[in-house]
Short mmCIF file of C-alpha atoms in Angstrom, two decimals:
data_model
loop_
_atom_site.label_atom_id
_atom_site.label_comp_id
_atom_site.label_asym_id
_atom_site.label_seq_id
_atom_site.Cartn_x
_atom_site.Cartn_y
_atom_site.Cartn_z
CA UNK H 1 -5.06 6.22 2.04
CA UNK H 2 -4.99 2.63 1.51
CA UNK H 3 -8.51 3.02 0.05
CA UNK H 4 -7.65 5.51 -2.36
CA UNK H 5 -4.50 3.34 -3.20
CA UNK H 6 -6.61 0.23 -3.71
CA UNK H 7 -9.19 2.41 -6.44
CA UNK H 8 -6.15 3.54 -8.32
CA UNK H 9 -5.88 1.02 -10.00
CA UNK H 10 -9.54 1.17 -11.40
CA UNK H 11 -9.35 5.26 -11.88
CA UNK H 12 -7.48 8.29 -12.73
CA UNK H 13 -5.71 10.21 -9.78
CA UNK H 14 -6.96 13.58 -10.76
CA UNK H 15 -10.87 12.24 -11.04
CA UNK H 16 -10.49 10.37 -8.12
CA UNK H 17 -9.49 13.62 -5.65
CA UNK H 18 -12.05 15.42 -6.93
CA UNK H 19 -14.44 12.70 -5.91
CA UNK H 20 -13.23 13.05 -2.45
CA UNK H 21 -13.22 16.79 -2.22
CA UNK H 22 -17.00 18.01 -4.13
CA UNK H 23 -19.24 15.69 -2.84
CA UNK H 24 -17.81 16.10 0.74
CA UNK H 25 -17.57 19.42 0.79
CA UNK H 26 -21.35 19.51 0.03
CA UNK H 27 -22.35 17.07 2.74
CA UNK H 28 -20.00 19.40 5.01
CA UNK H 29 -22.16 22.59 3.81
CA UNK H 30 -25.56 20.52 4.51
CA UNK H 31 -24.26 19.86 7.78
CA UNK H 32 -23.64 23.33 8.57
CA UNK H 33 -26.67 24.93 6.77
CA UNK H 34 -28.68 22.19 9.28
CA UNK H 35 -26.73 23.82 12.25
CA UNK H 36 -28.02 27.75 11.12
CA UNK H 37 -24.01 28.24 10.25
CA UNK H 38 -23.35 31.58 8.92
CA UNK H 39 -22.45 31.60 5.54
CA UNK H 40 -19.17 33.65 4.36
CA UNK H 41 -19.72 37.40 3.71
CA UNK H 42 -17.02 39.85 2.60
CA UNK H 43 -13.89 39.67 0.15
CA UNK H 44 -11.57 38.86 2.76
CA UNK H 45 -13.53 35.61 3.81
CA UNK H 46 -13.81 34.46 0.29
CA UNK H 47 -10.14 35.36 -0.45
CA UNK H 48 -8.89 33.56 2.39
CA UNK H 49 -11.15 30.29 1.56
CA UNK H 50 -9.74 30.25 -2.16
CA UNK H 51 -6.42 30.19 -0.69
CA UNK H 52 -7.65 27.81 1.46
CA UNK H 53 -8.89 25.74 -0.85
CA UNK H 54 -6.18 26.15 -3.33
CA UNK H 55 -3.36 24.71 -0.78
CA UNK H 56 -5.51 22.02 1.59
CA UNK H 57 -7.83 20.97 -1.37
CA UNK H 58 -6.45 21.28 -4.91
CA UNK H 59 -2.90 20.86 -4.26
CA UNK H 60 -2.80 18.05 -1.10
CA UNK H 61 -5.44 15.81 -2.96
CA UNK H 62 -3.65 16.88 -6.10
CA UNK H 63 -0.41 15.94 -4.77
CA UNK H 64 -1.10 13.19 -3.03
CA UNK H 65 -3.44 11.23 -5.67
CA UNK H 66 -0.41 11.57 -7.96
CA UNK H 67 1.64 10.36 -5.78
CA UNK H 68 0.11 7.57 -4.79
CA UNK H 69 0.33 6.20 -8.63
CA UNK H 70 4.24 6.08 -8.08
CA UNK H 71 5.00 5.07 -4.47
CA UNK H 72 3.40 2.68 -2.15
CA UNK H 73 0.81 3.25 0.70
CA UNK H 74 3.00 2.60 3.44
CA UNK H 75 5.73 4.97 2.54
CA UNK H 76 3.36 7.28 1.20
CA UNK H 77 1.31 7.27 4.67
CA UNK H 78 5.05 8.17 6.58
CA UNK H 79 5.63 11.22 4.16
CA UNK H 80 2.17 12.55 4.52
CA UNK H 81 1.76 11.72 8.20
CA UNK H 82 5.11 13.40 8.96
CA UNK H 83 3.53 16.94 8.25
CA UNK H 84 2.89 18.13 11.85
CA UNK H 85 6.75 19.36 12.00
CA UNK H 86 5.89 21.72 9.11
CA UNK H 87 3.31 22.87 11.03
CA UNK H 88 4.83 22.93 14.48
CA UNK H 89 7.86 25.09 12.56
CA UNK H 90 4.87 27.40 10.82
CA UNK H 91 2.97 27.88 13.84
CA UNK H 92 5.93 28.44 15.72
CA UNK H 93 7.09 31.24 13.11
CA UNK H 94 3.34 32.55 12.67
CA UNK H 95 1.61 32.00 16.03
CA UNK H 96 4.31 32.08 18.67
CA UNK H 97 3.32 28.40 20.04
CA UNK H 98 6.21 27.10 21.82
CA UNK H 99 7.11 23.64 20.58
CA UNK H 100 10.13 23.49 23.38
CA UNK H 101 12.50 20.43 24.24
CA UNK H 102 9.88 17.78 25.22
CA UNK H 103 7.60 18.52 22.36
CA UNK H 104 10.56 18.28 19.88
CA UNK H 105 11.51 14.80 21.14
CA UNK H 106 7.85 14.23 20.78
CA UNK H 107 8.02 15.20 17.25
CA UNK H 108 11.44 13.31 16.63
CA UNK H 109 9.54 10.36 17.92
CA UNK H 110 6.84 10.37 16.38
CA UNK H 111 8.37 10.54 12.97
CA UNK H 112 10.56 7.55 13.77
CA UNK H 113 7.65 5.98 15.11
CA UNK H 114 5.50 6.18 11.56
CA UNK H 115 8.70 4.99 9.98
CA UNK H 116 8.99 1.59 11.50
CA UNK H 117 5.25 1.13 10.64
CA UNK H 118 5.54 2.22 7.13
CA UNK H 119 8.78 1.35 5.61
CA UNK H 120 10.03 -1.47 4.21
CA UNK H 121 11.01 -3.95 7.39
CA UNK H 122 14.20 -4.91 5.73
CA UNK H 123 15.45 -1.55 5.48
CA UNK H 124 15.70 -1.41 9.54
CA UNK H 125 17.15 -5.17 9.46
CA UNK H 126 19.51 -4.31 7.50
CA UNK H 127 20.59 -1.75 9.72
CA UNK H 128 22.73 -4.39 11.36
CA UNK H 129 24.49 -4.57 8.40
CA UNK H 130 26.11 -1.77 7.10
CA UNK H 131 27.14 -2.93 3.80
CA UNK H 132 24.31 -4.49 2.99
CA UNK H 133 22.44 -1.34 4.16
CA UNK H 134 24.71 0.60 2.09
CA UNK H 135 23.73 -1.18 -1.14
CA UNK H 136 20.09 -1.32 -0.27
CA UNK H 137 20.08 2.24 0.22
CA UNK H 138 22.10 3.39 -3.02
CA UNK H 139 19.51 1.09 -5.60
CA UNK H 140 17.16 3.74 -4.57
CA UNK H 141 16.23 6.60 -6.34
CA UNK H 142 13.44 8.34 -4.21
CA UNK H 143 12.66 11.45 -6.07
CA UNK H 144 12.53 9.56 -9.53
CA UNK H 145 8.93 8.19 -8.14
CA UNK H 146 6.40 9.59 -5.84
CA UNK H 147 7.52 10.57 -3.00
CA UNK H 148 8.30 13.97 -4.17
CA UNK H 149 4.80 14.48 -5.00
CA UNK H 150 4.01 13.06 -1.33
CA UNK H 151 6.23 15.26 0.28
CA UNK H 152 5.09 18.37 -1.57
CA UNK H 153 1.24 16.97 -0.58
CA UNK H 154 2.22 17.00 3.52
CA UNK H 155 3.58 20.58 2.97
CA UNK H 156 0.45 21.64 1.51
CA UNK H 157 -1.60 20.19 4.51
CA UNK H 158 0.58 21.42 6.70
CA UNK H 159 0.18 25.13 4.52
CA UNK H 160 -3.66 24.45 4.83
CA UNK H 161 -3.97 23.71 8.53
CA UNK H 162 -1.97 26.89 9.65
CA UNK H 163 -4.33 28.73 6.79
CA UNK H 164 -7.43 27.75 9.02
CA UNK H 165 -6.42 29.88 11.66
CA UNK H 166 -6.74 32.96 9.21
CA UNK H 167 -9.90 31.90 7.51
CA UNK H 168 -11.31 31.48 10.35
CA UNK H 169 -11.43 35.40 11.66
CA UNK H 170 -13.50 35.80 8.40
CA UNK H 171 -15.52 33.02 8.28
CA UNK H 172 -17.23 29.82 10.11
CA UNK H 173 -14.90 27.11 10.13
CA UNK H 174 -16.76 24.48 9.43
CA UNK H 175 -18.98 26.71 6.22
CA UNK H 176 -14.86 27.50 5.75
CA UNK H 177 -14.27 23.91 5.19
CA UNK H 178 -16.94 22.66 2.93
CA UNK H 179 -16.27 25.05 0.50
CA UNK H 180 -12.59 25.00 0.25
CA UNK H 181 -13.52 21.10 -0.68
CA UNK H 182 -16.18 22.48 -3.08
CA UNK H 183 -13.86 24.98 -4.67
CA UNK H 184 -10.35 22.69 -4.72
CA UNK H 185 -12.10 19.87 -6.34
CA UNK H 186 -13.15 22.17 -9.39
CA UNK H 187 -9.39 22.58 -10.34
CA UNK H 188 -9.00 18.80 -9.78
CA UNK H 189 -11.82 17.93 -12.50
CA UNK H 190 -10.94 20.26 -14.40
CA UNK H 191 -7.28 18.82 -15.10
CA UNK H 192 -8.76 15.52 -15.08
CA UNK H 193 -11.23 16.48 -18.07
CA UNK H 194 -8.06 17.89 -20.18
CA UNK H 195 -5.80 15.12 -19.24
CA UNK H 196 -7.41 12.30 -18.10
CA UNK H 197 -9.99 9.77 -19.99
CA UNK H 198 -12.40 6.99 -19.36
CA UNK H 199 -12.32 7.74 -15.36
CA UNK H 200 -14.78 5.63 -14.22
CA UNK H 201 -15.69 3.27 -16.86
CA UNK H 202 -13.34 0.44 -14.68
CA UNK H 203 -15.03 1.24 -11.57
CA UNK H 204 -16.40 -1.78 -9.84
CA UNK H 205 -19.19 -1.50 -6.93
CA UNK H 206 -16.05 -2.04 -4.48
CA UNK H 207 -14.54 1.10 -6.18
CA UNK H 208 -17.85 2.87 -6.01
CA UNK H 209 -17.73 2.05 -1.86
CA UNK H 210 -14.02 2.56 -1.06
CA UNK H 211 -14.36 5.85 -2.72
CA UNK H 212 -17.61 6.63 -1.11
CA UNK H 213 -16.03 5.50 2.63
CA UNK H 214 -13.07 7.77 1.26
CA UNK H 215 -15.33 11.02 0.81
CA UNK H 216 -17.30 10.83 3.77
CA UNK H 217 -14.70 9.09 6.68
CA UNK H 218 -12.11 10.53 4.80
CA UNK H 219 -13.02 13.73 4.15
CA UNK H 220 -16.31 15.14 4.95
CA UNK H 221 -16.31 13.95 8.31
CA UNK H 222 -12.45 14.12 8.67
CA UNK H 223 -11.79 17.39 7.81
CA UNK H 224 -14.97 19.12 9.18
CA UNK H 225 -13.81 17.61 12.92
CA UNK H 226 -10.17 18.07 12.35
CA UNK H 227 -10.33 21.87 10.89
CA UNK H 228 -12.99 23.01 13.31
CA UNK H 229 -10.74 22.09 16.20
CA UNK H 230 -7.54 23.70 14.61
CA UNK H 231 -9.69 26.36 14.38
CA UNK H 232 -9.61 26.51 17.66
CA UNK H 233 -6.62 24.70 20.01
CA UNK H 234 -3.20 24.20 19.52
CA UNK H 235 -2.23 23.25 15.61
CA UNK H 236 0.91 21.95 17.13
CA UNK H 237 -0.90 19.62 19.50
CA UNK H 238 -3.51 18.92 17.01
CA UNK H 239 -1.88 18.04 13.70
CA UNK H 240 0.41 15.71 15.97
CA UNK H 241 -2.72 13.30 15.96
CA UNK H 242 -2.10 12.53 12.61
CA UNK H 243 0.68 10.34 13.62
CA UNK H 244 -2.08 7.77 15.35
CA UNK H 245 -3.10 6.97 11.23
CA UNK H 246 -0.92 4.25 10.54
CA UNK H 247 -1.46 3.48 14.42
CA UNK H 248 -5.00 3.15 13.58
CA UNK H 249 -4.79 1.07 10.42
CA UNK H 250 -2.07 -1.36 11.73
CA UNK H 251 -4.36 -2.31 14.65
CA UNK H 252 -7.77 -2.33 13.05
CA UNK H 253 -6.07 -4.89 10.19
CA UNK H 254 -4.26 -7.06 13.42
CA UNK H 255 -8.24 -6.43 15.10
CA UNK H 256 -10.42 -7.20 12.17
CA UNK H 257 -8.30 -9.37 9.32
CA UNK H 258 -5.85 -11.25 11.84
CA UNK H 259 -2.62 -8.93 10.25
CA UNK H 260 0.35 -9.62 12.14
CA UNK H 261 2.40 -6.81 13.43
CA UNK H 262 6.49 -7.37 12.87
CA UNK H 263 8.09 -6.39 15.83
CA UNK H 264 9.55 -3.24 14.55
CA UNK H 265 6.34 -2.25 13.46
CA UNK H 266 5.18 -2.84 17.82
CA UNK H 267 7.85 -0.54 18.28
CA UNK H 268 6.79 1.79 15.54
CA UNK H 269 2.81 1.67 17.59
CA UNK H 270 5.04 2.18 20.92
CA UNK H 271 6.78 5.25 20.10
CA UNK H 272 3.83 6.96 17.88
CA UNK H 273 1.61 6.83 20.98
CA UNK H 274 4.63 8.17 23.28
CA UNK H 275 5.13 10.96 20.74
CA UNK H 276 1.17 11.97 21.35
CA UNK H 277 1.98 12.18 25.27
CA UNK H 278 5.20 14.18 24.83
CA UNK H 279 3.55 16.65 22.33
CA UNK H 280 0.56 17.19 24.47
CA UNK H 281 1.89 17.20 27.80
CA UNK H 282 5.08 18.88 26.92
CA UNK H 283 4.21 21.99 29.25
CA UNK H 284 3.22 19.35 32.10
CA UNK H 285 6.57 17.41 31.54
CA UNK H 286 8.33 20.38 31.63
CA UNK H 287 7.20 21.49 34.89
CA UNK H 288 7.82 18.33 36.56
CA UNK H 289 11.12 17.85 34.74
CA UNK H 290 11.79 21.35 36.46
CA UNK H 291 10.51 20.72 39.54
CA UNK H 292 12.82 17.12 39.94
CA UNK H 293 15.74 19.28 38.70
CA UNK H 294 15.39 22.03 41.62
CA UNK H 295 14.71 19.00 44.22
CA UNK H 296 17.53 17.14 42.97
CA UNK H 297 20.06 19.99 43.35
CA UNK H 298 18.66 20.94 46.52
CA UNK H 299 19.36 17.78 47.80
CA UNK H 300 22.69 17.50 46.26
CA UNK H 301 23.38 21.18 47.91
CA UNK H 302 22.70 19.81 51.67
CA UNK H 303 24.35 15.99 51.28
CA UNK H 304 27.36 18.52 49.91
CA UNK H 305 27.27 20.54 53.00
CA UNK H 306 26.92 17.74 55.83
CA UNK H 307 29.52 15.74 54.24
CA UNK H 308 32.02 18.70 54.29
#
């Protein structure tokens, strides 16, 4: 994202999704025709890949290219990267998985967690004081800018990732995926033709690479890993990995460029990565949470008894 955010600036947001969706989707389909993957056959598989296509690639890139023109990475990165509780609530209302206690606190941390690392620091220091909170908070206007375009993005991913499960009883996933990137980038050009202009006349050979980094690491590779698997585990479990992005980014800058991490945003890495463990392991921590809950009465049952 902070790629794509950095080549705004030299392109169009409707040329520039397109870039990451077409070419990608065609390395993805090279990929696969390189395995021997079986390409779709039938109406139903090529239904269910348009609609695939239309929610995960035209309208998330869509979304979230626009977006990014009125709202900042950071924030930007905590609306999209919130999008595994639409899917845990989807796949709880579709599927049946069980999201339960633990993997709700999971979620509720997680969330919090990708807040501290993307908002604006003084928003949480000025949690200590409430009027100047108060002010802070009523200056803003947040759906006069981008981040309803952002949030409408994460509900289309999240849309899209619960969509995989159906396409894939029709078709390969990962034939699925390249051409739902193939077939939501045509859309994308398309409104880009009518009303964009000169979309890559500014484009410098840094452009060229952050959008080339952006359509392979970002996409091809990305979302031929990430929708193969949800094609196959838990999208609860799975899509909660998305929180680790800003965890990712934060650490490779304080790694790589010497960035130094404010102490909410340690807190922010802190509670991500617990989030990941209590989404994961929630069936495991439930257990044992059980199983300490029976000992502990137990033994509260026989101290009871002797002292009476």
């Amino acid at each position: 994202m902070v790629a794509m955010k950095g080549v705004l600036s030299q392109t169009t947001p409707f040329f520039m999704a397109g870039i990451r969706l077409v070419p990608a989707g065609f390395l993805v389909l090279l990929v696969a025709w390189w395995l021997k993957r079986e390409q779709p056959g039938g109406i139903k598989a090529w239904l269910w890949i348009s609609i695939f296509a239309l929610l995960d690639g035209a309208m998330f890139q869509g979304f979230l290219a626009a977006g990014l023109t009125r709202t900042g990475a950071g924030l930007g990165s905590v609306i999209i990267d919130s999008q595994p509780i639409a899917v845990a609530l989807l796949s709880r209302w579709l599927f049946g998985e069980i999201i339960g206690f633990w993997g709700g606190i999971g979620l509720g941390f997680g969330v919090f967690g990708i807040a501290l690392i993307g908002l604006p620091q003084e928003w949480f220091n000025s949690l200590f004081s409430a009027q100047s909170f108060s002010v802070t908070l009523n200056s803003l206007d947040l759906f006069n800018s981008g981040e309803l375009l952002m949030l409408l993005a994460s509900l289309s991913m999240a849309a899209g990732t619960v969509c995989i499960r159906y396409v894939s009883r029709y078709a390969d996933p990962v034939v699925a995926t390249g051409w739902h990137m193939v077939l939501g980038g045509i859309p994308l050009f398309f409104l880009s033709g009518i009303w964009e202009s000169n979309q890559w006349n500014g484009i410098d050979l840094q452009g060229w690479l952050s959008l080339g980094y952006s359509t392979i690491f970002g996409s091809a590779i990305a979302y031929g890993i990430f929708f193969y698997l949800a094609s196959k585990g838990n999208l609860t479990s799975l899509s909660s990995l998305t929180f680790l992005t800003p965890v990712f980014a934060l650490s490779f800058g304080n790694l790589f460029f010497n960035e130094i991490l404010t102490s909410w945003q340690w807190l922010g890495v802190s509670l991500t990565l617990v989030s990941i463990y209590f989404i994961n392991q929630r069936e495991m921590i439930e257990k044992q949470f059980n199983s300490f809950r029976s000992k502990f009465w137990d033994f509260s049952k026989r101290t009871m008894s002797k002292l009476s």
